[in-house]
Amino acid sequence: DRCDITLKLLDKDNNYVSNLTTSDAYTSSDLTQEQLETLWAVVMQEDGNHGYEGAMAVMTCIMNRADQNYGNHGNNPYYQIIAPSQFCYSIDPDEGHKTWRRYLNGNVQDYIKRAVSDGLNGKRTHNYVNFRANYAEGRVQIGGNYYF
């Protein structure tokens, strides 16, 4: 049996953004295998091997963007990660420097797959839609990244 749950999405200042119900959540079956493997690879690269908490933070950021159609890039998490200048997928323009590619074909830690699956199935651990690898005033560190 299915039970739909409604979550209130809040921005970083705890202001109401929108509702998300479990029926709105993506699952791995909503993505092609290639899209899912690309998502794993990008989360692995962006996480920097900081464990489940770091991977879940990256995935939550991606899903927060999808939930809000951030930048008008769409509600699909795959389209959020391939959007221009948003994640390592598009920021590394030279084919030889796309280090995330080494994680394709499922070549990621199991915790990455679990974090991606949890995110696709509605789990969120924060309300942020941006992060950087460097510290700046007002950013919150989760794993190896600083969120804002």
mmCIF file with all atom_site columns, N, CA and C in Angstrom, residues 20-54:
data_model
loop_
_atom_site.group_PDB
_atom_site.id
_atom_site.type_symbol
_atom_site.label_atom_id
_atom_site.label_alt_id
_atom_site.label_comp_id
_atom_site.label_asym_id
_atom_site.label_entity_id
_atom_site.label_seq_id
_atom_site.pdbx_PDB_ins_code
_atom_site.Cartn_x
_atom_site.Cartn_y
_atom_site.Cartn_z
_atom_site.occupancy
_atom_site.B_iso_or_equiv
_atom_site.pdbx_formal_charge
_atom_site.auth_seq_id
_atom_site.auth_comp_id
_atom_site.auth_asym_id
_atom_site.auth_atom_id
_atom_site.pdbx_PDB_model_num
ATOM 1   N N  . LEU A 1 20 ? 5.839  19.364 -1.296  1.00 0.00 ? 20 LEU A N  1
ATOM 2   C CA . LEU A 1 20 ? 6.300  18.215 -2.063  1.00 0.00 ? 20 LEU A CA 1
ATOM 3   C C  . LEU A 1 20 ? 5.602  17.009 -1.479  1.00 0.00 ? 20 LEU A C  1
ATOM 4   N N  . THR A 1 21 ? 4.948  16.239 -2.325  1.00 0.00 ? 21 THR A N  1
ATOM 5   C CA . THR A 1 21 ? 4.358  14.997 -1.839  1.00 0.00 ? 21 THR A CA 1
ATOM 6   C C  . THR A 1 21 ? 5.157  13.837 -2.386  1.00 0.00 ? 21 THR A C  1
ATOM 7   N N  . THR A 1 22 ? 5.063  12.705 -1.711  1.00 0.00 ? 22 THR A N  1
ATOM 8   C CA . THR A 1 22 ? 5.837  11.547 -2.152  1.00 0.00 ? 22 THR A CA 1
ATOM 9   C C  . THR A 1 22 ? 5.441  11.149 -3.567  1.00 0.00 ? 22 THR A C  1
ATOM 10  N N  . SER A 1 23 ? 4.239  11.472 -3.985  1.00 0.00 ? 23 SER A N  1
ATOM 11  C CA . SER A 1 23 ? 3.852  11.143 -5.358  1.00 0.00 ? 23 SER A CA 1
ATOM 12  C C  . SER A 1 23 ? 4.623  11.998 -6.361  1.00 0.00 ? 23 SER A C  1
ATOM 13  N N  . ASP A 1 24 ? 5.197  13.137 -5.895  1.00 0.00 ? 24 ASP A N  1
ATOM 14  C CA . ASP A 1 24 ? 6.010  13.986 -6.756  1.00 0.00 ? 24 ASP A CA 1
ATOM 15  C C  . ASP A 1 24 ? 7.459  13.513 -6.829  1.00 0.00 ? 24 ASP A C  1
ATOM 16  N N  . ALA A 1 25 ? 7.848  12.645 -5.915  1.00 0.00 ? 25 ALA A N  1
ATOM 17  C CA . ALA A 1 25 ? 9.249  12.225 -5.831  1.00 0.00 ? 25 ALA A CA 1
ATOM 18  C C  . ALA A 1 25 ? 9.637  11.382 -7.042  1.00 0.00 ? 25 ALA A C  1
ATOM 19  N N  . TYR A 1 26 ? 10.881 11.523 -7.437  1.00 0.00 ? 26 TYR A N  1
ATOM 20  C CA . TYR A 1 26 ? 11.428 10.686 -8.501  1.00 0.00 ? 26 TYR A CA 1
ATOM 21  C C  . TYR A 1 26 ? 11.896 9.384  -7.888  1.00 0.00 ? 26 TYR A C  1
ATOM 22  N N  . THR A 1 27 ? 11.937 8.364  -8.683  1.00 0.00 ? 27 THR A N  1
ATOM 23  C CA . THR A 1 27 ? 12.580 7.116  -8.286  1.00 0.00 ? 27 THR A CA 1
ATOM 24  C C  . THR A 1 27 ? 13.588 6.785  -9.364  1.00 0.00 ? 27 THR A C  1
ATOM 25  N N  . SER A 1 28 ? 14.448 5.816  -9.087  1.00 0.00 ? 28 SER A N  1
ATOM 26  C CA . SER A 1 28 ? 15.441 5.455  -10.098 1.00 0.00 ? 28 SER A CA 1
ATOM 27  C C  . SER A 1 28 ? 14.782 4.976  -11.372 1.00 0.00 ? 28 SER A C  1
ATOM 28  N N  . SER A 1 29 ? 13.566 4.452  -11.275 1.00 0.00 ? 29 SER A N  1
ATOM 29  C CA . SER A 1 29 ? 12.892 3.965  -12.486 1.00 0.00 ? 29 SER A CA 1
ATOM 30  C C  . SER A 1 29 ? 12.395 5.109  -13.370 1.00 0.00 ? 29 SER A C  1
ATOM 31  N N  . ASP A 1 30 ? 12.389 6.345  -12.851 1.00 0.00 ? 30 ASP A N  1
ATOM 32  C CA . ASP A 1 30 ? 12.005 7.513  -13.656 1.00 0.00 ? 30 ASP A CA 1
ATOM 33  C C  . ASP A 1 30 ? 13.145 8.000  -14.540 1.00 0.00 ? 30 ASP A C  1
ATOM 34  N N  . LEU A 1 31 ? 14.341 7.472  -14.329 1.00 0.00 ? 31 LEU A N  1
ATOM 35  C CA . LEU A 1 31 ? 15.526 7.875  -15.083 1.00 0.00 ? 31 LEU A CA 1
ATOM 36  C C  . LEU A 1 31 ? 16.012 6.701  -15.921 1.00 0.00 ? 31 LEU A C  1
ATOM 37  N N  . THR A 1 32 ? 16.646 6.997  -17.038 1.00 0.00 ? 32 THR A N  1
ATOM 38  C CA . THR A 1 32 ? 17.276 5.921  -17.800 1.00 0.00 ? 32 THR A CA 1
ATOM 39  C C  . THR A 1 32 ? 18.490 5.435  -17.010 1.00 0.00 ? 32 THR A C  1
ATOM 40  N N  . GLN A 1 33 ? 18.994 4.272  -17.344 1.00 0.00 ? 33 GLN A N  1
ATOM 41  C CA . GLN A 1 33 ? 20.187 3.766  -16.655 1.00 0.00 ? 33 GLN A CA 1
ATOM 42  C C  . GLN A 1 33 ? 21.360 4.723  -16.854 1.00 0.00 ? 33 GLN A C  1
ATOM 43  N N  . GLU A 1 34 ? 21.497 5.268  -18.047 1.00 0.00 ? 34 GLU A N  1
ATOM 44  C CA . GLU A 1 34 ? 22.585 6.219  -18.317 1.00 0.00 ? 34 GLU A CA 1
ATOM 45  C C  . GLU A 1 34 ? 22.445 7.473  -17.457 1.00 0.00 ? 34 GLU A C  1
ATOM 46  N N  . GLN A 1 35 ? 21.215 7.993  -17.324 1.00 0.00 ? 35 GLN A N  1
ATOM 47  C CA . GLN A 1 35 ? 20.986 9.170  -16.490 1.00 0.00 ? 35 GLN A CA 1
ATOM 48  C C  . GLN A 1 35 ? 21.292 8.868  -15.024 1.00 0.00 ? 35 GLN A C  1
ATOM 49  N N  . LEU A 1 36 ? 20.861 7.704  -14.551 1.00 0.00 ? 36 LEU A N  1
ATOM 50  C CA . LEU A 1 36 ? 21.111 7.317  -13.165 1.00 0.00 ? 36 LEU A CA 1
ATOM 51  C C  . LEU A 1 36 ? 22.613 7.194  -12.906 1.00 0.00 ? 36 LEU A C  1
ATOM 52  N N  . GLU A 1 37 ? 23.336 6.562  -13.818 1.00 0.00 ? 37 GLU A N  1
ATOM 53  C CA . GLU A 1 37 ? 24.781 6.406  -13.647 1.00 0.00 ? 37 GLU A CA 1
ATOM 54  C C  . GLU A 1 37 ? 25.498 7.749  -13.709 1.00 0.00 ? 37 GLU A C  1
ATOM 55  N N  . THR A 1 38 ? 24.998 8.670  -14.532 1.00 0.00 ? 38 THR A N  1
ATOM 56  C CA . THR A 1 38 ? 25.570 10.015 -14.583 1.00 0.00 ? 38 THR A CA 1
ATOM 57  C C  . THR A 1 38 ? 25.317 10.728 -13.259 1.00 0.00 ? 38 THR A C  1
ATOM 58  N N  . LEU A 1 39 ? 24.130 10.585 -12.719 1.00 0.00 ? 39 LEU A N  1
ATOM 59  C CA . LEU A 1 39 ? 23.801 11.175 -11.424 1.00 0.00 ? 39 LEU A CA 1
ATOM 60  C C  . LEU A 1 39 ? 24.719 10.623 -10.337 1.00 0.00 ? 39 LEU A C  1
ATOM 61  N N  . TRP A 1 40 ? 24.919 9.304  -10.306 1.00 0.00 ? 40 TRP A N  1
ATOM 62  C CA . TRP A 1 40 ? 25.851 8.700  -9.332  1.00 0.00 ? 40 TRP A CA 1
ATOM 63  C C  . TRP A 1 40 ? 27.232 9.318  -9.478  1.00 0.00 ? 40 TRP A C  1
ATOM 64  N N  . ALA A 1 41 ? 27.718 9.423  -10.729 1.00 0.00 ? 41 ALA A N  1
ATOM 65  C CA . ALA A 1 41 ? 29.069 9.915  -10.981 1.00 0.00 ? 41 ALA A CA 1
ATOM 66  C C  . ALA A 1 41 ? 29.230 11.370 -10.544 1.00 0.00 ? 41 ALA A C  1
ATOM 67  N N  . VAL A 1 42 ? 28.246 12.202 -10.839 1.00 0.00 ? 42 VAL A N  1
ATOM 68  C CA . VAL A 1 42 ? 28.321 13.608 -10.467 1.00 0.00 ? 42 VAL A CA 1
ATOM 69  C C  . VAL A 1 42 ? 28.256 13.761 -8.947  1.00 0.00 ? 42 VAL A C  1
ATOM 70  N N  . VAL A 1 43 ? 27.381 13.016 -8.288  1.00 0.00 ? 43 VAL A N  1
ATOM 71  C CA . VAL A 1 43 ? 27.305 13.083 -6.824  1.00 0.00 ? 43 VAL A CA 1
ATOM 72  C C  . VAL A 1 43 ? 28.631 12.623 -6.215  1.00 0.00 ? 43 VAL A C  1
ATOM 73  N N  . MET A 1 44 ? 29.221 11.566 -6.759  1.00 0.00 ? 44 MET A N  1
ATOM 74  C CA . MET A 1 44 ? 30.507 11.072 -6.253  1.00 0.00 ? 44 MET A CA 1
ATOM 75  C C  . MET A 1 44 ? 31.585 12.144 -6.402  1.00 0.00 ? 44 MET A C  1
ATOM 76  N N  . GLN A 1 45 ? 31.661 12.774 -7.569  1.00 0.00 ? 45 GLN A N  1
ATOM 77  C CA . GLN A 1 45 ? 32.680 13.809 -7.803  1.00 0.00 ? 45 GLN A CA 1
ATOM 78  C C  . GLN A 1 45 ? 32.440 15.015 -6.909  1.00 0.00 ? 45 GLN A C  1
ATOM 79  N N  . GLU A 1 46 ? 31.202 15.489 -6.838  1.00 0.00 ? 46 GLU A N  1
ATOM 80  C CA . GLU A 1 46 ? 30.895 16.684 -6.040  1.00 0.00 ? 46 GLU A CA 1
ATOM 81  C C  . GLU A 1 46 ? 31.055 16.425 -4.544  1.00 0.00 ? 46 GLU A C  1
ATOM 82  N N  . ASP A 1 47 ? 30.779 15.195 -4.113  1.00 0.00 ? 47 ASP A N  1
ATOM 83  C CA . ASP A 1 47 ? 30.902 14.840 -2.694  1.00 0.00 ? 47 ASP A CA 1
ATOM 84  C C  . ASP A 1 47 ? 32.358 14.808 -2.256  1.00 0.00 ? 47 ASP A C  1
ATOM 85  N N  . GLY A 1 48 ? 33.244 14.380 -3.126  1.00 0.00 ? 48 GLY A N  1
ATOM 86  C CA . GLY A 1 48 ? 34.652 14.310 -2.768  1.00 0.00 ? 48 GLY A CA 1
ATOM 87  C C  . GLY A 1 48 ? 34.973 13.191 -1.793  1.00 0.00 ? 48 GLY A C  1
ATOM 88  N N  . ASN A 1 49 ? 34.144 12.125 -1.807  1.00 0.00 ? 49 ASN A N  1
ATOM 89  C CA . ASN A 1 49 ? 34.385 10.943 -0.970  1.00 0.00 ? 49 ASN A CA 1
ATOM 90  C C  . ASN A 1 49 ? 34.306 11.250 0.522   1.00 0.00 ? 49 ASN A C  1
ATOM 91  N N  . HIS A 1 50 ? 33.259 11.982 0.923   1.00 0.00 ? 50 HIS A N  1
ATOM 92  C CA . HIS A 1 50 ? 33.061 12.341 2.326   1.00 0.00 ? 50 HIS A CA 1
ATOM 93  C C  . HIS A 1 50 ? 31.977 11.517 3.007   1.00 0.00 ? 50 HIS A C  1
ATOM 94  N N  . GLY A 1 51 ? 31.666 10.369 2.461   1.00 0.00 ? 51 GLY A N  1
ATOM 95  C CA . GLY A 1 51 ? 30.707 9.475  3.099   1.00 0.00 ? 51 GLY A CA 1
ATOM 96  C C  . GLY A 1 51 ? 29.266 9.784  2.762   1.00 0.00 ? 51 GLY A C  1
ATOM 97  N N  . TYR A 1 52 ? 28.383 8.998  3.377   1.00 0.00 ? 52 TYR A N  1
ATOM 98  C CA . TYR A 1 52 ? 26.952 9.114  3.086   1.00 0.00 ? 52 TYR A CA 1
ATOM 99  C C  . TYR A 1 52 ? 26.435 10.523 3.373   1.00 0.00 ? 52 TYR A C  1
ATOM 100 N N  . GLU A 1 53 ? 26.825 11.117 4.498   1.00 0.00 ? 53 GLU A N  1
ATOM 101 C CA . GLU A 1 53 ? 26.314 12.446 4.858   1.00 0.00 ? 53 GLU A CA 1
ATOM 102 C C  . GLU A 1 53 ? 26.654 13.484 3.779   1.00 0.00 ? 53 GLU A C  1
ATOM 103 N N  . GLY A 1 54 ? 27.893 13.466 3.300   1.00 0.00 ? 54 GLY A N  1
ATOM 104 C CA . GLY A 1 54 ? 28.292 14.398 2.248   1.00 0.00 ? 54 GLY A CA 1
ATOM 105 C C  . GLY A 1 54 ? 27.558 14.138 0.947   1.00 0.00 ? 54 GLY A C  1
#
